[in-house]
Coordinates of N, CA and C in Angstrom, one line a residue:
M15 N 34.9 -22.8 -41.7 CA 36.4 -22.8 -41.6 C 37.0 -21.6 -42.4
I16 N 36.3 -21.1 -43.3 CA 36.8 -19.9 -44.2 C 37.0 -18.7 -43.3
D17 N 36.1 -18.6 -42.3 CA 36.4 -17.4 -41.2 C 37.6 -17.6 -40.4
L18 N 37.8 -18.9 -40.0 CA 39.0 -19.2 -39.2 C 40.2 -18.9 -40.1
A19 N 40.2 -19.3 -41.3 CA 41.4 -19.1 -42.2 C 41.7 -17.6 -42.3
N20 N 40.9 -16.8 -42.1 CA 41.1 -15.3 -42.3 C 41.6 -14.6 -41.0
K21 N 41.6 -15.4 -40.0 CA 42.1 -14.8 -38.8 C 43.7 -14.8 -38.8
V22 N 44.2 -13.7 -38.1 CA 45.7 -13.5 -38.2 C 46.4 -14.7 -37.6
Y23 N 45.9 -15.3 -36.6 CA 46.7 -16.4 -35.9 C 46.5 -17.7 -36.7
F24 N 45.8 -17.8 -37.7 CA 45.6 -19.1 -38.5 C 46.8 -19.3 -39.4
D25 N 47.6 -20.3 -39.3 CA 48.8 -20.6 -40.1 C 48.4 -21.5 -41.4
K26 N 48.0 -20.7 -42.5 CA 47.6 -21.3 -43.6 C 48.7 -22.3 -44.3
I27 N 49.9 -22.0 -44.1 CA 51.0 -22.8 -44.8 C 51.1 -24.1 -44.0
R28 N 51.0 -24.0 -42.7 CA 51.0 -25.2 -41.8 C 49.8 -26.1 -42.1
Y29 N 48.6 -25.5 -42.3 CA 47.4 -26.3 -42.6 C 47.5 -26.9 -43.9
V30 N 48.0 -26.2 -44.9 CA 48.1 -27.0 -46.2 C 49.1 -28.2 -46.1
L31 N 50.2 -27.9 -45.6 CA 51.2 -28.9 -45.4 C 50.7 -30.2 -44.4
S32 N 49.9 -29.9 -43.5 CA 49.4 -31.0 -42.7 C 48.2 -31.7 -43.2
N33 N 47.6 -31.0 -44.3 CA 46.5 -31.8 -45.0 C 46.7 -32.1 -46.4
I34 N 48.0 -32.3 -46.8 CA 48.3 -32.5 -48.2 C 47.5 -33.7 -48.8
P35 N 47.3 -34.8 -48.1 CA 46.5 -36.0 -48.7 C 45.0 -35.6 -49.0
K36 N 44.6 -34.5 -48.3 CA 43.2 -34.2 -48.6 C 43.0 -33.5 -49.9
F37 N 44.0 -32.8 -50.3 CA 43.9 -32.0 -51.5 C 44.4 -32.8 -52.8
D38 N 43.8 -32.6 -53.9 CA 44.1 -33.3 -55.1 C 45.1 -32.4 -55.9
L39 N 46.4 -32.4 -55.4 CA 47.5 -31.6 -55.9 C 48.7 -32.4 -56.3
T40 N 49.2 -32.0 -57.4 CA 50.6 -32.4 -57.9 C 51.7 -31.8 -56.9
N41 N 52.7 -32.2 -57.0 CA 53.9 -31.5 -56.2 C 54.0 -30.1 -56.7
D42 N 54.1 -30.0 -58.0 CA 54.3 -28.7 -58.5 C 53.2 -27.7 -58.1
E43 N 51.9 -28.2 -58.2 CA 50.7 -27.4 -57.8 C 50.9 -27.0 -56.3
L44 N 51.3 -28.0 -55.5 CA 51.5 -27.7 -54.0 C 52.6 -26.6 -53.8
I45 N 53.7 -26.7 -54.6 CA 54.7 -25.7 -54.4 C 54.2 -24.3 -54.8
I46 N 53.4 -24.3 -55.8 CA 52.7 -23.0 -56.2 C 51.8 -22.4 -55.2
V47 N 51.0 -23.3 -54.7 CA 50.0 -22.9 -53.5 C 50.8 -22.3 -52.5
L48 N 51.9 -23.0 -52.0 CA 52.7 -22.6 -50.9 C 53.4 -21.2 -51.2
A49 N 53.9 -21.0 -52.4 CA 54.4 -19.9 -52.8 C 53.4 -18.7 -52.8
I50 N 52.2 -18.9 -53.2 CA 51.1 -17.8 -53.2 C 50.9 -17.5 -51.8
L51 N 50.8 -18.5 -51.0 CA 50.6 -18.2 -49.5 C 51.7 -17.4 -48.9
L52 N 52.8 -17.7 -49.1 CA 54.0 -17.0 -48.6 C 54.1 -15.6 -49.2
L53 N 53.9 -15.4 -50.5 CA 53.9 -14.1 -51.0 C 52.9 -13.3 -50.4
R54 N 51.5 -13.8 -50.3 CA 50.5 -13.0 -49.5 C 50.8 -12.6 -48.2
E55 N 51.4 -13.6 -47.5 CA 51.7 -13.4 -46.1 C 52.7 -12.2 -45.9
N56 N 53.6 -12.1 -46.9 CA 54.6 -11.1 -46.8 C 54.2 -9.8 -47.6
N57 N 52.8 -9.8 -47.9 CA 52.2 -8.6 -48.7 C 53.0 -8.3 -49.9
E58 N 53.5 -9.3 -50.6 CA 54.2 -9.1 -51.9 C 53.2 -9.2 -53.1
Q59 N 53.5 -8.6 -54.1 CA 52.8 -8.8 -55.4 C 52.8 -10.2 -55.9
I60 N 51.8 -10.9 -56.2 CA 51.8 -12.2 -56.8 C 51.6 -12.2 -58.2
S61 N 52.6 -12.8 -58.9 CA 52.7 -12.8 -60.3 C 53.4 -14.1 -60.8
V62 N 53.4 -14.5 -62.0 CA 54.1 -15.7 -62.5 C 55.6 -15.4 -62.2
L63 N 56.1 -14.2 -62.4 CA 57.5 -13.9 -62.2 C 57.8 -14.0 -60.8
S64 N 57.0 -13.6 -59.8 CA 57.4 -13.6 -58.4 C 57.3 -15.0 -58.0
I65 N 56.4 -15.9 -58.5 CA 56.4 -17.3 -58.2 C 57.6 -18.0 -58.7
Q66 N 58.0 -17.6 -60.0 CA 59.1 -18.2 -60.6 C 60.4 -17.8 -59.7
N67 N 60.6 -16.6 -59.3 CA 61.7 -16.2 -58.6 C 61.8 -17.0 -57.2
L68 N 60.7 -17.3 -56.6 CA 60.6 -18.0 -55.4 C 60.9 -19.5 -55.4
T69 N 60.4 -19.9 -56.6 CA 60.4 -21.5 -56.7 C 61.3 -22.1 -57.7
D70 N 61.9 -21.2 -58.7 CA 62.8 -21.7 -59.6 C 62.0 -22.7 -60.8
L71 N 60.7 -22.7 -60.6 CA 59.9 -23.4 -61.6 C 59.9 -22.7 -63.0
D72 N 59.7 -23.5 -64.1 CA 59.6 -23.0 -65.4 C 58.3 -22.1 -65.5
E73 N 58.4 -21.0 -66.3 CA 57.2 -20.2 -66.5 C 56.1 -20.9 -67.0
R74 N 56.3 -21.7 -68.0 CA 55.2 -22.4 -68.7 C 54.6 -23.5 -67.6
L75 N 55.4 -24.1 -66.9 CA 54.8 -24.9 -65.9 C 54.0 -24.2 -64.8
I76 N 54.4 -23.1 -64.4 CA 53.7 -22.2 -63.5 C 52.4 -21.9 -64.2
D77 N 52.3 -21.5 -65.4 CA 51.1 -21.1 -66.1 C 50.1 -22.4 -66.1
T78 N 50.7 -23.4 -66.5 CA 49.9 -24.7 -66.5 C 49.3 -25.0 -65.2
C79 N 50.1 -24.9 -64.2 CA 49.6 -25.4 -62.7 C 48.6 -24.3 -62.3
I80 N 48.8 -23.0 -62.7 CA 47.8 -21.9 -62.3 C 46.5 -22.3 -63.0
E81 N 46.5 -22.7 -64.3 CA 45.3 -23.1 -65.0 C 44.6 -24.3 -64.3
T82 N 45.3 -25.3 -64.0 CA 44.8 -26.4 -63.3 C 44.2 -26.1 -61.9
L83 N 44.9 -25.3 -61.2 CA 44.5 -24.9 -59.8 C 43.1 -24.1 -60.0
A84 N 43.0 -23.3 -60.9 CA 41.7 -22.5 -61.2 C 40.7 -23.5 -61.6
A85 N 41.0 -24.5 -62.4 CA 40.0 -25.5 -62.8 C 39.6 -26.4 -61.7
K86 N 40.4 -26.6 -60.7 CA 40.0 -27.4 -59.6 C 39.4 -26.5 -58.5
R87 N 39.3 -25.2 -58.9 CA 38.7 -24.1 -58.0 C 39.3 -24.0 -56.7
Y88 N 40.6 -24.4 -56.6 CA 41.4 -24.1 -55.5 C 41.9 -22.6 -55.6
L89 N 42.3 -22.1 -56.8 CA 42.8 -20.8 -57.0 C 41.8 -20.0 -57.7
E90 N 41.6 -18.8 -57.1 CA 40.6 -17.8 -57.7 C 41.5 -16.6 -58.2
I91 N 41.3 -16.3 -59.4 CA 42.0 -15.2 -60.1 C 41.1 -14.0 -60.3
V92 N 41.3 -12.9 -59.7 CA 40.4 -11.8 -59.8 C 41.3 -10.6 -60.4
V93 N 40.7 -10.1 -61.6 CA 41.4 -8.9 -62.2 C 40.7 -7.6 -61.7
D94 N 41.5 -6.8 -61.0 CA 40.9 -5.6 -60.4 C 41.8 -4.4 -61.1
K95 N 41.1 -3.8 -62.1 CA 41.7 -2.7 -62.9 C 43.1 -3.3 -63.4
T96 N 44.2 -2.7 -62.9 CA 45.5 -3.2 -63.3 C 46.2 -4.3 -62.5
V97 N 45.5 -4.6 -61.4 CA 46.1 -5.7 -60.5 C 45.4 -7.0 -60.6
V98 N 46.2 -8.1 -60.7 CA 45.6 -9.4 -60.7 C 45.9 -10.0 -59.3
N99 N 44.8 -10.4 -58.7 CA 44.8 -11.0 -57.3 C 44.6 -12.5 -57.3
F100 N 45.5 -13.2 -56.7 CA 45.4 -14.6 -56.6 C 45.0 -15.0 -55.2
S101 N 43.9 -15.8 -55.0 CA 43.5 -16.3 -53.9 C 43.3 -17.9 -53.8
V102 N 43.9 -18.4 -52.8 CA 43.8 -19.9 -52.6 C 43.0 -20.2 -51.4
D103 N 42.0 -19.2 -50.9 CA 41.3 -19.4 -49.8 C 40.2 -20.6 -49.9
N104 N 40.0 -21.0 -51.2 CA 39.0 -22.1 -51.3 C 39.6 -23.4 -50.8
L105 N 41.0 -23.5 -50.5 CA 41.5 -24.6 -50.0 C 41.1 -24.8 -48.5
F106 N 40.5 -23.7 -47.9 CA 40.3 -23.8 -46.4 C 38.8 -24.1 -46.2
N107 N 38.0 -24.2 -47.3 CA 36.6 -24.6 -47.1 C 36.5 -26.0 -46.7
L108 N 35.7 -26.3 -45.8 CA 35.5 -27.7 -45.4 C 34.8 -28.7 -46.4
K109 N 33.8 -28.0 -47.1 CA 33.1 -28.9 -48.1 C 33.9 -29.3 -49.3
E110 N 33.7 -30.5 -49.7 CA 34.4 -31.0 -50.8 C 33.9 -30.3 -52.1
V111 N 34.8 -29.9 -52.9 CA 34.4 -29.3 -54.3 C 34.6 -30.4 -55.3
D112 N 33.5 -30.5 -56.1 CA 33.4 -31.4 -57.1 C 34.0 -30.7 -58.3
T113 N 35.2 -31.2 -58.7 CA 36.0 -30.5 -59.8 C 35.8 -31.2 -61.2
T114 N 35.1 -32.4 -61.1 CA 35.0 -33.1 -62.5 C 34.2 -32.3 -63.4
D115 N 33.1 -31.6 -63.0 CA 32.3 -30.8 -63.9 C 33.1 -29.6 -64.5
V116 N 33.9 -29.1 -63.6 CA 34.6 -27.8 -64.0 C 35.7 -28.4 -65.1
K117 N 36.4 -29.3 -64.7 CA 37.4 -30.0 -65.7 C 36.8 -30.2 -67.0
D118 N 35.7 -30.9 -66.9 CA 34.9 -31.4 -68.1 C 34.6 -30.1 -68.9
I119 N 34.1 -29.1 -68.5 CA 33.7 -28.0 -69.2 C 34.8 -27.2 -69.8
F120 N 36.0 -27.2 -69.1 CA 37.2 -26.6 -69.7 C 37.7 -27.5 -70.9
K121 N 37.6 -28.8 -70.7 CA 37.9 -29.8 -71.8 C 37.0 -29.6 -73.1
I122 N 35.8 -29.3 -72.8 CA 34.8 -29.2 -73.9 C 35.1 -27.9 -74.7
F123 N 35.5 -26.8 -73.9 CA 35.9 -25.6 -74.6 C 37.3 -25.7 -75.3
E124 N 38.2 -26.4 -74.7 CA 39.5 -26.6 -75.4 C 39.3 -27.4 -76.7
D125 N 38.4 -28.4 -76.6 CA 38.2 -29.3 -77.8 C 37.4 -28.4 -78.9
E126 N 36.5 -27.5 -78.5 CA 35.7 -26.8 -79.5 C 36.6 -25.8 -80.2
F127 N 37.6 -25.1 -79.4 CA 38.4 -24.1 -79.8 C 39.7 -24.6 -80.4
A128 N 39.9 -26.0 -80.2 CA 41.1 -26.7 -80.7 C 42.4 -26.1 -80.3
R129 N 42.4 -25.7 -79.0 CA 43.6 -25.2 -78.4 C 43.5 -25.2 -76.9
I130 N 44.5 -24.9 -76.2 CA 44.5 -24.7 -74.8 C 43.9 -23.3 -74.4
L131 N 43.2 -23.2 -73.5 CA 42.5 -21.9 -73.1 C 43.5 -21.1 -72.3
T132 N 43.4 -19.7 -72.4 CA 44.3 -18.8 -71.7 C 43.7 -18.6 -70.2
Q133 N 44.6 -18.0 -69.4 CA 44.1 -17.7 -68.0 C 43.0 -16.9 -68.1
R134 N 42.8 -15.8 -68.9 CA 41.6 -15.0 -68.9 C 40.4 -15.7 -69.4
E135 N 40.5 -16.6 -70.2 CA 39.4 -17.6 -70.7 C 38.8 -18.5 -69.6
L136 N 39.9 -19.1 -68.8 CA 39.5 -19.9 -67.7 C 38.8 -19.1 -66.6
V137 N 39.3 -17.9 -66.4 CA 38.6 -17.0 -65.4 C 37.2 -16.7 -65.8
K138 N 37.1 -16.3 -67.1 CA 35.7 -16.1 -67.7 C 34.7 -17.3 -67.5
I139 N 35.2 -18.5 -67.8 CA 34.4 -19.6 -67.7 C 34.1 -19.8 -66.2
N140 N 35.0 -19.6 -65.3 CA 34.7 -19.6 -63.9 C 33.6 -18.7 -63.5
E141 N 33.7 -17.5 -64.0 CA 32.7 -16.4 -63.7 C 31.3 -16.8 -64.3
W142 N 31.3 -17.4 -65.4 CA 29.9 -17.9 -66.0 C 29.4 -19.0 -65.2
L143 N 30.2 -20.0 -64.6 CA 29.8 -21.1 -63.8 C 29.2 -20.5 -62.5
K144 N 29.6 -19.4 -62.0 CA 28.9 -18.8 -60.8 C 27.5 -18.2 -61.2
E145 N 27.3 -17.8 -62.4 CA 26.1 -17.1 -62.8 C 25.2 -18.0 -63.7
Y146 N 25.7 -19.0 -64.4 CA 24.8 -19.8 -65.3 C 25.0 -21.3 -65.0
E147 N 24.0 -22.0 -65.4 CA 24.1 -23.5 -65.4 C 25.1 -24.1 -66.3
R148 N 25.8 -25.1 -66.0 CA 26.8 -25.7 -66.9 C 26.3 -26.0 -68.2
D149 N 25.0 -26.5 -68.3 CA 24.3 -26.8 -69.5 C 24.0 -25.6 -70.4
E150 N 23.6 -24.4 -69.7 CA 23.6 -23.2 -70.4 C 24.8 -22.8 -71.1
I151 N 25.9 -22.9 -70.5 CA 27.2 -22.4 -71.1 C 27.6 -23.3 -72.2
I152 N 27.4 -24.6 -72.1 CA 27.7 -25.4 -73.1 C 26.8 -25.2 -74.4
E153 N 25.6 -25.0 -74.2 CA 24.6 -24.7 -75.2 C 25.0 -23.4 -75.9
A154 N 25.4 -22.4 -75.2 CA 25.9 -21.3 -75.8 C 27.1 -21.5 -76.7
L155 N 28.0 -22.3 -76.1 CA 29.3 -22.6 -76.9 C 28.9 -23.4 -78.2
R156 N 28.0 -24.2 -78.1 CA 27.4 -25.0 -79.4 C 26.8 -24.0 -80.3
S157 N 26.0 -23.1 -79.8 CA 25.4 -22.0 -80.7 C 26.5 -21.4 -81.5
A158 N 27.5 -20.8 -80.7 CA 28.5 -20.0 -81.3 C 29.4 -20.8 -82.3
S159 N 29.5 -22.0 -82.0 CA 30.2 -22.9 -82.9 C 29.5 -23.1 -84.2
I160 N 28.2 -23.4 -84.1 CA 27.3 -23.5 -85.3 C 27.3 -22.3 -86.1
M161 N 27.4 -21.1 -85.5 CA 27.4 -19.8 -86.2 C 28.8 -19.5 -86.8
N162 N 29.8 -20.3 -86.4 CA 31.2 -20.1 -86.8 C 31.7 -18.8 -86.2
K163 N 31.3 -18.6 -85.0 CA 31.7 -17.3 -84.2 C 32.3 -17.8 -82.8
L164 N 33.4 -18.5 -82.9 CA 34.0 -18.9 -81.6 C 34.7 -17.9 -81.0
N165 N 34.2 -17.0 -80.2 CA 34.9 -16.1 -79.3 C 34.1 -15.9 -78.0
F166 N 34.8 -15.6 -77.0 CA 34.1 -15.5 -75.6 C 33.2 -14.4 -75.6
N167 N 33.3 -13.2 -76.3 CA 32.3 -12.2 -76.2 C 31.1 -12.6 -76.9
Y168 N 31.1 -13.4 -78.0 CA 29.9 -13.9 -78.6 C 29.2 -14.8 -77.7
I169 N 29.8 -15.7 -77.1 CA 29.4 -16.7 -76.1 C 28.6 -16.1 -75.0
H170 N 29.3 -14.9 -74.5 CA 28.7 -14.1 -73.4 C 27.4 -13.5 -73.8
K171 N 27.4 -13.0 -75.0 CA 26.1 -12.2 -75.6 C 25.0 -13.4 -75.7
I172 N 25.3 -14.6 -76.1 CA 24.4 -15.6 -76.3 C 23.8 -16.0 -74.8
L173 N 24.8 -16.1 -73.7 CA 24.2 -16.3 -72.4 C 23.3 -15.2 -71.9
E174 N 23.7 -14.0 -72.2 CA 22.9 -12.9 -71.7 C 21.5 -12.9 -72.4
N175 N 21.5 -13.1 -73.8 CA 20.3 -13.2 -74.4 C 19.4 -14.3 -74.0
N176 N 19.9 -15.4 -73.8 CA 19.1 -16.5 -73.3 C 18.5 -16.2 -71.9
R177 N 19.2 -15.6 -71.2 CA 18.8 -15.2 -69.7 C 17.6 -14.2 -69.8
N178 N 17.7 -13.3 -70.8 CA 16.7 -12.2 -70.9 C 15.4 -12.8 -71.6
E179 N 15.5 -13.9 -72.2 CA 14.3 -14.4 -73.0 C 13.2 -15.0 -72.1

């Protein structure tokens, strides 16, 4: 389905609207997804500000929804030098995505750090999930916590060292 979704004639907005029950989205998340699709369709830069201008949603709400969409793996955030790219192409995959493990790992990190994770941290965890097993990541987090060095660079080094052993 992803190949079809990238064809010029495929109407992504219509697809999302006609499959709303299929997605695990709140109304605000749905509005943000539609805003991202519209901005991409018009070749406009996607940012929290551009989404806010299009939707009149509060900046904090947009941030929270972006974090949640990334946690659900519907939204992929890729930082390319100075440009941040938002992609919701995962909505067009036919296979069901199990988001409980991803939400769980974010919750574990938030509990360990005793704060809400930033967008950059959520992206980093998503990158790790592509490269490492969930248990490896949690073990690295625990090791960093034991050493009282709770930062993402330290956790990344632990993951790399464990991989090289």
